[in-house]
Coordinates of C-alpha atoms and ligand atoms in Angstrom, one line a residue:
X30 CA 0.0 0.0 0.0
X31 CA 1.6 3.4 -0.9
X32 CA 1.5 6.2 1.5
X33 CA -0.9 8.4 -0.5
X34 CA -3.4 5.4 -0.1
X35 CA -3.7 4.9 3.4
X36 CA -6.6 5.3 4.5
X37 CA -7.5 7.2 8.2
X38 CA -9.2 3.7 9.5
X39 CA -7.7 2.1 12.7
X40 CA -5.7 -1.8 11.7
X41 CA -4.2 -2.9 14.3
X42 CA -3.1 -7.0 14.1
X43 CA -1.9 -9.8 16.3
X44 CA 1.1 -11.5 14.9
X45 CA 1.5 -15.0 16.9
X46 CA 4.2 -17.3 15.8
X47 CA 2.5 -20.9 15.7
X48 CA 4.9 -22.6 17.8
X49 CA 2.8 -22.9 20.9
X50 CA -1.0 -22.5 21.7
X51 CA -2.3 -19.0 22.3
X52 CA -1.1 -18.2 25.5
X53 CA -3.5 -16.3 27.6
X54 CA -0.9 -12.8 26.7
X55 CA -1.5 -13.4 23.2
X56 CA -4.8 -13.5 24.2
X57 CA -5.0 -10.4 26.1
X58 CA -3.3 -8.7 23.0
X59 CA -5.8 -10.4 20.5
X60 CA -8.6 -8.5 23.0
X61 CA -7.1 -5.3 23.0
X62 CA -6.2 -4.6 19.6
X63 CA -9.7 -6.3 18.4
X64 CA -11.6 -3.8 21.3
X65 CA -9.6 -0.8 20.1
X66 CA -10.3 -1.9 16.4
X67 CA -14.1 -2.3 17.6
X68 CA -14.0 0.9 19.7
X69 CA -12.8 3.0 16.5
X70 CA -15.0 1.6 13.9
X71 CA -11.2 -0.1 12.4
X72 CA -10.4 -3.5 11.6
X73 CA -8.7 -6.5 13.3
X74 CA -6.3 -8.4 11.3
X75 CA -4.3 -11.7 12.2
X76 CA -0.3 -12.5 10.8
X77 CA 0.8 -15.8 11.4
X78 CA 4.8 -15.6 11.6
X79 CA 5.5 -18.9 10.2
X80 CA 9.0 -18.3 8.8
X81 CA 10.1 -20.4 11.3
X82 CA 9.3 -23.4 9.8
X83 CA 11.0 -26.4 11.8
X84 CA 8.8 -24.7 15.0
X85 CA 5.8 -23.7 13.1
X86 CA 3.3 -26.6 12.8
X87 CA -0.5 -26.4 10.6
X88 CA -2.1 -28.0 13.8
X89 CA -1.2 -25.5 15.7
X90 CA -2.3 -22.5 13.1
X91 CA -5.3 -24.1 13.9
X92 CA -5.3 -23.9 17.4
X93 CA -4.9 -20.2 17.4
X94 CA -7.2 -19.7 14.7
X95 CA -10.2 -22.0 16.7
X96 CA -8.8 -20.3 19.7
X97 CA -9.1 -17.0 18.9
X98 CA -12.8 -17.9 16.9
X99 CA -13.7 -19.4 20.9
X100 CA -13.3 -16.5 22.5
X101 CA -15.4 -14.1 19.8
X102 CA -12.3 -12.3 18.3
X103 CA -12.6 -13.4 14.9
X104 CA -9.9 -11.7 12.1
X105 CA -11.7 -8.8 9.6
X106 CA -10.1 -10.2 6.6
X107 CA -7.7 -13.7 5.8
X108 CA -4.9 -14.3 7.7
X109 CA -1.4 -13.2 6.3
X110 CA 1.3 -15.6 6.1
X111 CA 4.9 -14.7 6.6
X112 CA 6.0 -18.0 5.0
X113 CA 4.3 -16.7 1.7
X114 CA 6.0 -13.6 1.5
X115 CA 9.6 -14.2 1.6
X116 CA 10.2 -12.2 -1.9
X117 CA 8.5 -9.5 -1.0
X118 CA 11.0 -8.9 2.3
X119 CA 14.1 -9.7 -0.5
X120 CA 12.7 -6.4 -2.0
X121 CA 12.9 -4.1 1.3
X122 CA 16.1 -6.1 2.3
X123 CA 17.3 -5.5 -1.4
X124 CA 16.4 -1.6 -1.4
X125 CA 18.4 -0.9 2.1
X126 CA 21.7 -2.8 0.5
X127 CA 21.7 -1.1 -2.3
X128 CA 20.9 2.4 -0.9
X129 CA 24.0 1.3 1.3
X130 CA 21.2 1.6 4.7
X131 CA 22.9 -2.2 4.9
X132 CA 25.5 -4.4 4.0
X133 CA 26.8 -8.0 3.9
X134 CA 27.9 -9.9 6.6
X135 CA 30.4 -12.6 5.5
X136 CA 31.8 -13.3 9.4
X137 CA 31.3 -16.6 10.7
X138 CA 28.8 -16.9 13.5
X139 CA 30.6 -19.5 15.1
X140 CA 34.0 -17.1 15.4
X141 CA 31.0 -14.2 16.2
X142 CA 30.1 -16.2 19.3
X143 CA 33.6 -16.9 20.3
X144 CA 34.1 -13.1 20.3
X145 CA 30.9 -12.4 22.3
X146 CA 32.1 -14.6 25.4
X147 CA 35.3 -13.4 25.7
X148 CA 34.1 -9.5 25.9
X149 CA 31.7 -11.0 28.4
X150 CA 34.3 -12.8 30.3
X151 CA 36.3 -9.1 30.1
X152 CA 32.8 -7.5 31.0
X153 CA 33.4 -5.4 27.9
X154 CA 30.1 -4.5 25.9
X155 CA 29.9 -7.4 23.3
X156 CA 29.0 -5.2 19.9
X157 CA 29.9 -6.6 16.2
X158 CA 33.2 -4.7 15.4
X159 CA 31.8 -4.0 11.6
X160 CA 34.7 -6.1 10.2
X161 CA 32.4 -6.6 7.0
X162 CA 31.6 -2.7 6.6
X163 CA 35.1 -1.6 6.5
X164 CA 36.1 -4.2 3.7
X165 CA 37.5 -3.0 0.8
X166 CA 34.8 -2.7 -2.2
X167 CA 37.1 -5.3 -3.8
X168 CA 36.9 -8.0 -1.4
X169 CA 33.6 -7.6 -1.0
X170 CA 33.1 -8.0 -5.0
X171 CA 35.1 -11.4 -4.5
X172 CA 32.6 -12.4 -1.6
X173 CA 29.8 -11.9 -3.5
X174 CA 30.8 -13.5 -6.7
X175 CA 32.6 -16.7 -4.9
X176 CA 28.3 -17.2 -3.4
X177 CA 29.6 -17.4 0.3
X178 CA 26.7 -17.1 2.4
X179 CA 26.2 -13.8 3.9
X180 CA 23.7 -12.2 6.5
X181 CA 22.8 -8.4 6.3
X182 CA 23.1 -6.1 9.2
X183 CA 21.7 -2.5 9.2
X184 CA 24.3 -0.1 9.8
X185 CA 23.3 1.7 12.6
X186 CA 25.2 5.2 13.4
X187 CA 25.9 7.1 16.0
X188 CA 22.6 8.8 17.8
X189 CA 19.7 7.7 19.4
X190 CA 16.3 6.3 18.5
X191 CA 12.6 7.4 20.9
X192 CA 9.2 7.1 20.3
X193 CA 6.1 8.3 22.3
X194 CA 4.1 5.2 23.2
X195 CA 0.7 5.2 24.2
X196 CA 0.7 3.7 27.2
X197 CA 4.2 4.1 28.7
X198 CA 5.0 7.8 27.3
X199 CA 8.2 8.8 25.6
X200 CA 11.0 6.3 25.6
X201 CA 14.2 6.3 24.2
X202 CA 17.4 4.5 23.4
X203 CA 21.2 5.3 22.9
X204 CA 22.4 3.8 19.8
X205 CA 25.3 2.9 21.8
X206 CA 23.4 0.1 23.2
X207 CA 21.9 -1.2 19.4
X208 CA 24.3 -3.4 17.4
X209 CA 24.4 -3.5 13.5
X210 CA 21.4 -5.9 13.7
X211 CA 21.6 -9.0 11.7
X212 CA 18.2 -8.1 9.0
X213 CA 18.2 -11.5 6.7
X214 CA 20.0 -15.0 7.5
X215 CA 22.5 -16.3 5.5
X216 CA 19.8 -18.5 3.5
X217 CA 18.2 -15.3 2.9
X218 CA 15.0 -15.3 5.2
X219 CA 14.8 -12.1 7.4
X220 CA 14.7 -11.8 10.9
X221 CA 11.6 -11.1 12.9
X222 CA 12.3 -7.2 13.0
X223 CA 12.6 -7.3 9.4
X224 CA 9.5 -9.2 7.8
X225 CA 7.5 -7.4 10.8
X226 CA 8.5 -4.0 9.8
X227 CA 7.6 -4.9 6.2
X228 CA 4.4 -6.8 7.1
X229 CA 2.7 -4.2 9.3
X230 CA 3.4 -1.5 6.9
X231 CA 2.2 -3.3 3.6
X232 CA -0.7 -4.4 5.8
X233 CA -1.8 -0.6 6.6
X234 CA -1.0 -1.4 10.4
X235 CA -1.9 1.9 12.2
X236 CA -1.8 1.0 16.2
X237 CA 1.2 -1.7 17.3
X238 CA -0.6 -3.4 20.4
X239 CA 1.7 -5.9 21.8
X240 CA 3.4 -7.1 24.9
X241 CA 6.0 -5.0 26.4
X242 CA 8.6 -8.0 25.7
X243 CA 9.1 -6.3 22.4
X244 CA 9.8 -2.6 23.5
X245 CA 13.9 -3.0 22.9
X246 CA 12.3 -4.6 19.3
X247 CA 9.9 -1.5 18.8
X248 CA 13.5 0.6 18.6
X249 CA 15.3 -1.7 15.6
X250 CA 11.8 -1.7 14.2
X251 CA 11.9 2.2 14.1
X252 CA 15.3 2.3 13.1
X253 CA 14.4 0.3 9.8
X254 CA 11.1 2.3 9.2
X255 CA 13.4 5.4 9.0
X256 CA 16.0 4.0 6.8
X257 CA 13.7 2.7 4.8
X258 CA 11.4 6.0 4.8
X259 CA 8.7 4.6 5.7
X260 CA 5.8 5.5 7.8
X261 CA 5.4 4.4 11.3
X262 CA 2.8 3.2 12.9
X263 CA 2.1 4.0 16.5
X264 CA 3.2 1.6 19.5
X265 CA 1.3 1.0 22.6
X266 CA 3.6 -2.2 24.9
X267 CA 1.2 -3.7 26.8
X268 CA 2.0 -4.6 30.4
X269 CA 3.3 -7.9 31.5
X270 CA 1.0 -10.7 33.2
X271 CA 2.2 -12.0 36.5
X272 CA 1.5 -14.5 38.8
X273 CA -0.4 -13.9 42.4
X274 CA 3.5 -14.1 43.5
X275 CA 3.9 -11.8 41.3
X276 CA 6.3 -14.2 39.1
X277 CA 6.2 -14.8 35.7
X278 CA 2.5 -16.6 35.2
X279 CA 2.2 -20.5 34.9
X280 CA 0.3 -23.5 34.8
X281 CA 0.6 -22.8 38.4
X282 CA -1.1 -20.0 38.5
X283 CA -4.1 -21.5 36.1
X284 CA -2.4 -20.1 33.0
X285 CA -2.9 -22.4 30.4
X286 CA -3.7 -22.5 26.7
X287 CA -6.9 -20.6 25.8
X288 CA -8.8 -23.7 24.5
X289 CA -8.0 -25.4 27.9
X290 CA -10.6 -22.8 29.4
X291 CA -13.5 -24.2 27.7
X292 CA -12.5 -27.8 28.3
X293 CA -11.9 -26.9 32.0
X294 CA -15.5 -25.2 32.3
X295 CA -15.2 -21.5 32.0
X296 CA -17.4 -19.8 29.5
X297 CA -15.9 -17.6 26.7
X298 CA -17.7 -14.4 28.5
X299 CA -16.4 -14.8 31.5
X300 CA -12.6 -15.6 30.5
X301 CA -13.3 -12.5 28.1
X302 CA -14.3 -10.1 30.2
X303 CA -11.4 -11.4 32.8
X304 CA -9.0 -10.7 30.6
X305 CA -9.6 -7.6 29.1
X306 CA -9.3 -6.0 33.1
X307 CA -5.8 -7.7 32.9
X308 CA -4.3 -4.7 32.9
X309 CA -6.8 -2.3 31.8
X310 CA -10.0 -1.0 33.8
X311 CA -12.9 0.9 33.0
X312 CA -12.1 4.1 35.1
X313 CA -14.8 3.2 37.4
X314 CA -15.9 0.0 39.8
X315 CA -17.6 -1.9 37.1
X316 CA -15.7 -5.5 36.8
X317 CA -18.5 -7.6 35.0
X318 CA -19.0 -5.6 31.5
X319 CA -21.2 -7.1 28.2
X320 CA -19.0 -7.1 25.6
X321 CA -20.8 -4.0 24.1
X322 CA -19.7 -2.2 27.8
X323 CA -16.1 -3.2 26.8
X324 CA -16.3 -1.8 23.5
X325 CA -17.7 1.3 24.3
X326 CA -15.0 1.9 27.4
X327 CA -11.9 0.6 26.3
X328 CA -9.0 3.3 25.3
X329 CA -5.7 2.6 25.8
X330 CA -5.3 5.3 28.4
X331 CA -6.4 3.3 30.8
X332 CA -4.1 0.5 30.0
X333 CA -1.8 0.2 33.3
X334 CA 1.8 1.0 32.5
X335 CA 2.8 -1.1 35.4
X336 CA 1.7 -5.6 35.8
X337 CA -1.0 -7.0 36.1
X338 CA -2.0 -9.7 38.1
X339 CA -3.5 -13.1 36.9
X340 CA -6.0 -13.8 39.6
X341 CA -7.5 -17.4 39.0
X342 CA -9.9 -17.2 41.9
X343 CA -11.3 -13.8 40.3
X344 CA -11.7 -15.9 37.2
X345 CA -13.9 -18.6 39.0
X346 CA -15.8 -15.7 40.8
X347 CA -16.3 -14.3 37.0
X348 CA -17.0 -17.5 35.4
X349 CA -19.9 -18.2 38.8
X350 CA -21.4 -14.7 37.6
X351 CA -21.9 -15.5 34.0
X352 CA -23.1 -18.9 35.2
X353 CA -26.1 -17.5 36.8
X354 CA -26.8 -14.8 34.0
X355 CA -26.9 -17.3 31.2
X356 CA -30.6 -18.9 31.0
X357 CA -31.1 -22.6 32.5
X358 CA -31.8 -24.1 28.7
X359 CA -28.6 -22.1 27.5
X360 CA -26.5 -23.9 30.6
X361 CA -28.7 -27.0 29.4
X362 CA -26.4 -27.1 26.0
X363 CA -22.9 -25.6 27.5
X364 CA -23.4 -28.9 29.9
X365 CA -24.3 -31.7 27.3
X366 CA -20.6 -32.5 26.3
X367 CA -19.3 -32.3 29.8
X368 CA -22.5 -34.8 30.9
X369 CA -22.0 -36.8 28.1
X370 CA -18.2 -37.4 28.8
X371 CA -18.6 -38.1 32.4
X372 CA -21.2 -41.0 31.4
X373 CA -23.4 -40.1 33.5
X374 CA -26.1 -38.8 30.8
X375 CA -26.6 -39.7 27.2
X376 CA -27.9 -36.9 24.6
X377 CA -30.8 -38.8 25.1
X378 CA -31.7 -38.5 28.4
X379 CA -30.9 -34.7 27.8
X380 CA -33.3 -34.1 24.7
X381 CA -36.0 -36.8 26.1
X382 CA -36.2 -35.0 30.0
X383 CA -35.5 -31.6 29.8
X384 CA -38.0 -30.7 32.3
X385 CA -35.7 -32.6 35.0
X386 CA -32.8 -31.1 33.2
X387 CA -34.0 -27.5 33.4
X388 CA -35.3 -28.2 37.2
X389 CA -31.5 -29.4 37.5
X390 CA -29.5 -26.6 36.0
X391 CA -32.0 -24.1 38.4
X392 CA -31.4 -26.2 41.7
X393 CA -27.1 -26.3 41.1
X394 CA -26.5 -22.8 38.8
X395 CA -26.7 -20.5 42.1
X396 CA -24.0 -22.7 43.8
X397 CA -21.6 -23.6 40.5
X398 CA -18.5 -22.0 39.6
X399 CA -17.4 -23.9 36.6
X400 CA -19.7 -25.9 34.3
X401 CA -17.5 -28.5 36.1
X402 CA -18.9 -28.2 39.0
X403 CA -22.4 -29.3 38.1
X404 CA -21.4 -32.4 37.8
X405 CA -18.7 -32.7 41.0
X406 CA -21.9 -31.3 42.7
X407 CA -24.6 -32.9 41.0
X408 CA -23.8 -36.3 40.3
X409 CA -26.6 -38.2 41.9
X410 CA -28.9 -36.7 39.8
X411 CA -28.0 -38.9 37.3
X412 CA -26.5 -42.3 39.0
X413 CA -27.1 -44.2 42.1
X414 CA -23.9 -45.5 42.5
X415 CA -21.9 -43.2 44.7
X416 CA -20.0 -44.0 47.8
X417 CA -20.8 -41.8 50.6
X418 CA -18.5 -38.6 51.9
X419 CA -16.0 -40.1 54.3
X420 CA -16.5 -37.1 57.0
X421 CA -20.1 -37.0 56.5
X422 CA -20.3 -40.6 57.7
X423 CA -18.5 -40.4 60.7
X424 CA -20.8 -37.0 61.4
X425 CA -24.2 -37.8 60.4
X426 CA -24.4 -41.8 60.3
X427 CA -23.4 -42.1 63.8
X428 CA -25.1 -44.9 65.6
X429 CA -28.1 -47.7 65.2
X430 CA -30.9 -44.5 66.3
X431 CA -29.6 -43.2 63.3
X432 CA -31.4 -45.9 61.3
X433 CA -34.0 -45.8 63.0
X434 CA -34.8 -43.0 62.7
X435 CA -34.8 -43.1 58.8
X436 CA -37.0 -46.4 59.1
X437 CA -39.5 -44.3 60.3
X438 CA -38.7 -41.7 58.1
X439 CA -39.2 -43.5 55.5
X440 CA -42.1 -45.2 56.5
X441 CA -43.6 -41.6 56.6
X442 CA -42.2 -40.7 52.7
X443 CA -44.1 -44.2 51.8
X444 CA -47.4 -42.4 52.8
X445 CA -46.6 -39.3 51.1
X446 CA -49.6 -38.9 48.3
X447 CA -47.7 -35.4 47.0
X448 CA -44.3 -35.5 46.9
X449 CA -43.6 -32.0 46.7
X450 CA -40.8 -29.5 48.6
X451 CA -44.1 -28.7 51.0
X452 CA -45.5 -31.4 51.6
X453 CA -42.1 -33.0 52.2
X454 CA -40.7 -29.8 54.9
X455 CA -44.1 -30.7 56.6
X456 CA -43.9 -34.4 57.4
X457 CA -40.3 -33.9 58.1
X458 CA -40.6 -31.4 60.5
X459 CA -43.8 -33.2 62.1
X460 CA -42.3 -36.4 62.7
X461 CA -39.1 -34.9 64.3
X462 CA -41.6 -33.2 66.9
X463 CA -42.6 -36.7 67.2
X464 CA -39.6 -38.5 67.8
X465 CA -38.3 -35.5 69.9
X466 CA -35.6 -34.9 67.9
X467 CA -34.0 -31.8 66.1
X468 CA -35.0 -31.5 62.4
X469 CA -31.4 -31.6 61.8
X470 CA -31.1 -35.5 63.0
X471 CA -33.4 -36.1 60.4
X472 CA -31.9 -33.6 57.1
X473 CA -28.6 -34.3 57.4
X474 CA -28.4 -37.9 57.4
X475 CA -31.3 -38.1 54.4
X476 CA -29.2 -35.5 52.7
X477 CA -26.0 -38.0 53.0
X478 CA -28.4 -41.2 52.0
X479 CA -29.7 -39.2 48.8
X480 CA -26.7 -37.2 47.6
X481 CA -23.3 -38.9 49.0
X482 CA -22.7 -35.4 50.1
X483 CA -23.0 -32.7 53.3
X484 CA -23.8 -30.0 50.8
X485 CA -25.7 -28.5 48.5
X486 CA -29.1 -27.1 47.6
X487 CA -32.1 -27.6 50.1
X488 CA -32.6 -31.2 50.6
X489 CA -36.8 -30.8 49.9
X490 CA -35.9 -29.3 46.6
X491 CA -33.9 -32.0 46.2
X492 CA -35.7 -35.0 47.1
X493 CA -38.7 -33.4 44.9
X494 CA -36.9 -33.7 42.0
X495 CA -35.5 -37.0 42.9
X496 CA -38.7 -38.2 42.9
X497 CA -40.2 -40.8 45.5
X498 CA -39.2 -44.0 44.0
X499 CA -35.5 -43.1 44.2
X500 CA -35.7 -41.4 47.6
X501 CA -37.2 -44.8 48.8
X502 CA -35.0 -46.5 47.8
X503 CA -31.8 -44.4 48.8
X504 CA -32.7 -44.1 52.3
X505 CA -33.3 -48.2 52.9
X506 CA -30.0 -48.3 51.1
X507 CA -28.4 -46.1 53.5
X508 CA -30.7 -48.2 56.4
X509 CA -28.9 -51.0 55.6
X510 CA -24.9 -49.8 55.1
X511 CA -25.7 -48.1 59.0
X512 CA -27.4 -51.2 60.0
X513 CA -24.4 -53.4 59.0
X514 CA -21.7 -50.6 60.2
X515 CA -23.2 -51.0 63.8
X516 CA -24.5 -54.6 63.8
Ligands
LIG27 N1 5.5 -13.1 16.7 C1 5.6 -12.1 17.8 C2 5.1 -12.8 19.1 O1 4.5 -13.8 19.0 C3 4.8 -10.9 17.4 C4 5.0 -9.7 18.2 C5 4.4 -8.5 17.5 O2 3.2 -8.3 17.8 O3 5.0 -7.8 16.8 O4 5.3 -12.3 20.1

């Protein structure tokens, strides 16, 4: 694209190299640059840097592209591949040799190395010496026509290169600290820098959103938009993402691959709107924001200069919101896979009872973090076979009264012409007037007998949907294991 073309719209890109799944900071830059591109009516673009070819794999182009398609932040037009455009960075790399911006490199890396440890064992800067520069125009004729390999380095004078980023302010470096850089190989393919520099400006890039692991990049990046007098765009370096113990973020922390979210239960709102405050806020108290809220708010002034924190329990807190905003028969389709996978349901049962689905998803959604969860919690909705929670035993299943008690109990449920959550509190709380015994003596133990479990919703509403028949035969079940436990 010439100058005199460029239109005034906001582009801004990621650029991902596919040697890894998208990391929850590519992520985060993916967000950004799609809600400033949203925000100013621009477009969002996507670069795979694929030169690399021995780390770059199709699977995993996939992955980001699915990925990034998960979490809503689709790419405004096809993806541009670095690994198709190797002749169009010859040009650029071509045009700064021959307007003597650059020049062949002959040295051997291997003697280049051995000259960078000893000035580091002398704690001398370590700086290519220009050896290749300052050969005569002869020998560098006989180079070239022998075909020895050579790498190009920009020749970088004395001075100093700034820019005014958007988020950190004006920053500046010393050319004293910026070698000749190394701009194509020795087979010819450039370096990062390079096909970046040549990429973002043939793509119209207007706004360079990325990490703030490239800042010392952004300055060799200017210095080859200058020499090659080309327009810049504008830079805006991200902050990093840290760990609770403030530590580079890991596994550990619950940082994993972004298609790991939806596999461990988190829905694409929640992990969206999570990490778009990793690092940038609204400017007021607001922390759960429709995707239309984060349009409309986000600028990059409010992007933090300093790190942000990857908070994994603010995540779960998140994902819990947007559990209870999404409607039961919504929930009923984000759970089939993980029902279906655990074995407890079949799509089946799901399309053939939705009633007891959707009375289900309302009894467990107030209580659930994760989609997960509906199932750790809710299991015996579905199965019979569970083993009973070790500490509840040894609380609630105490002695031979115990089973008693649920005899009569259940001698009471057998009588029960409505089995409803009012009928049920009724007769429950009746026959512990009866007996002379705290409600409780009676709840808990039922509760262990139908669920396995100490917890969860109100045991009426649960035994309702249970359904007589099951509850019957739960509590003689749990009758008998006390019986035998005491005999
Ligand atoms: N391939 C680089 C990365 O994955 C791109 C950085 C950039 O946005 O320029 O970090």
């Amino acid at each position: 694209m010439s100058d005199s073309n460029r239109v005034s719209e906001v582009r801004v890109r990621i650029a991902p190299s596919p040697s890894g799944f998208l990391h929850i900071g590519t992520a985060r830059a993916a967000l950004f640059n799609w809600l400033f591109a949203r925000h100013h009516g621009g477009k969002f673009l996507l670069r795979i840097e694929d030169t690399d070819i021995q780390r770059s794999s199709t699977e995993m182009v996939k992955t980001i592209i699915d990925s990034l398609k998960w979490l809503g932040l689709e790419p405004d037009e096809p993806p541009v591949y670095q690994s198709q455009r190797l002749n169009i960075y010859k040009k650029y790399i071509d045009k700064l040799l021959s307007s003597g911006k650059a020049y062949r490199c002959w040295c051997d890396p291997e003697m280049l190395k051995q000259k960078q440890k000893q000035a580091m064992a002398e704690k001398r800067q370590s700086r290519y010496d220009r050896t290749c520069y300052h050969l005569s125009e002869k020998e560098k004729e006989k180079n070239i026509k022998s075909g020895k390999p050579a790498a190009v380095r920009l020749y970088v004078p004395e001075g100093e290169t700034a820019f005014d980023d958007l988020i950190s302010g004006n920053l500046r470096r010393n050319h004293k600290e910026i070698d000749d850089f190394i701009i194509a190989r020795s087979d010819g393919r450039p370096v990062y820098n390079m096909a970046v520099v040549v990429d973002d400006y043939e793509m119209g890039i207007t706004h360079v959103i990325r990490g703030n692991d490239h800042i010392f990049n952004t300055f060799n990046q200017i210095l080859l938009y200058d020499n090659l007098g080309l327009a810049k765009p504008q830079f805006a370096h991200l902050p990093l993402i840290l760990g609770t113990d403030r530590s580079k973020i890991s596994k550990r922390d619950g940082a994993v691959a972004v298609t790991d979210y939806a596999k461990m239960g988190y829905l694409k709102e929640a992990v969206v709107n999570f990490i778009a405050l990793l690092g940038w806020s609204p400017g007021d108290d607001r922390e759960i924001m429709t995707i239309e809220e984060l349009i409309e708010s986000f600028n990059l002034d409010r992007v933090h200069p300093t790190n942000a924190i990857f908070d994994i329990n603010k995540l779960n807190w998140m994902n819990g919101e947007y559990i209870r905003k999404t409607e039961d028969y919504v929930l009923i389709d984000l759970l089939r896979p993980f029902l279906v996978e655990s074995g407890l349901v079949t799509q089946l049962f799901i399309n053939t009872r939705w009633d007891y689905m959707m009375k289900f998803v309302g009894l467990l959604k107030g209580r659930c973090r994760l989609l997960t969860d509906f199932i750790s919690q809710g299991f015996y909705f579905f199965t019979d076979e569970f083993d009973y929670d070790e500490k509840g035993v040894k609380k609630h299943f105490v002695s031979i009264e115990v089973a008693e008690n649920l005899e009569k109990w259940l001698c009471v449920l057998k009588n029960i012409e409505s089995f409803n959550v009012e009928s049920l509190e009724n007769a429950l709380r009746k026959l512990a007037e009866k007996l002379e015994i705290k409600a409780s003596l009676l709840i808990h133990p039922t509760r262990l007998a139908l669920t396995g479990t100490t917890k969860g919703p109100s045991l009426f509403e649960v035994m309702e949907l249970l359904g007589k028949e099951k509850c019957l035969l739960r509590i003689e079940k749990a009758i008998e294991y006390i019986r035998t436990k005491y005999k």
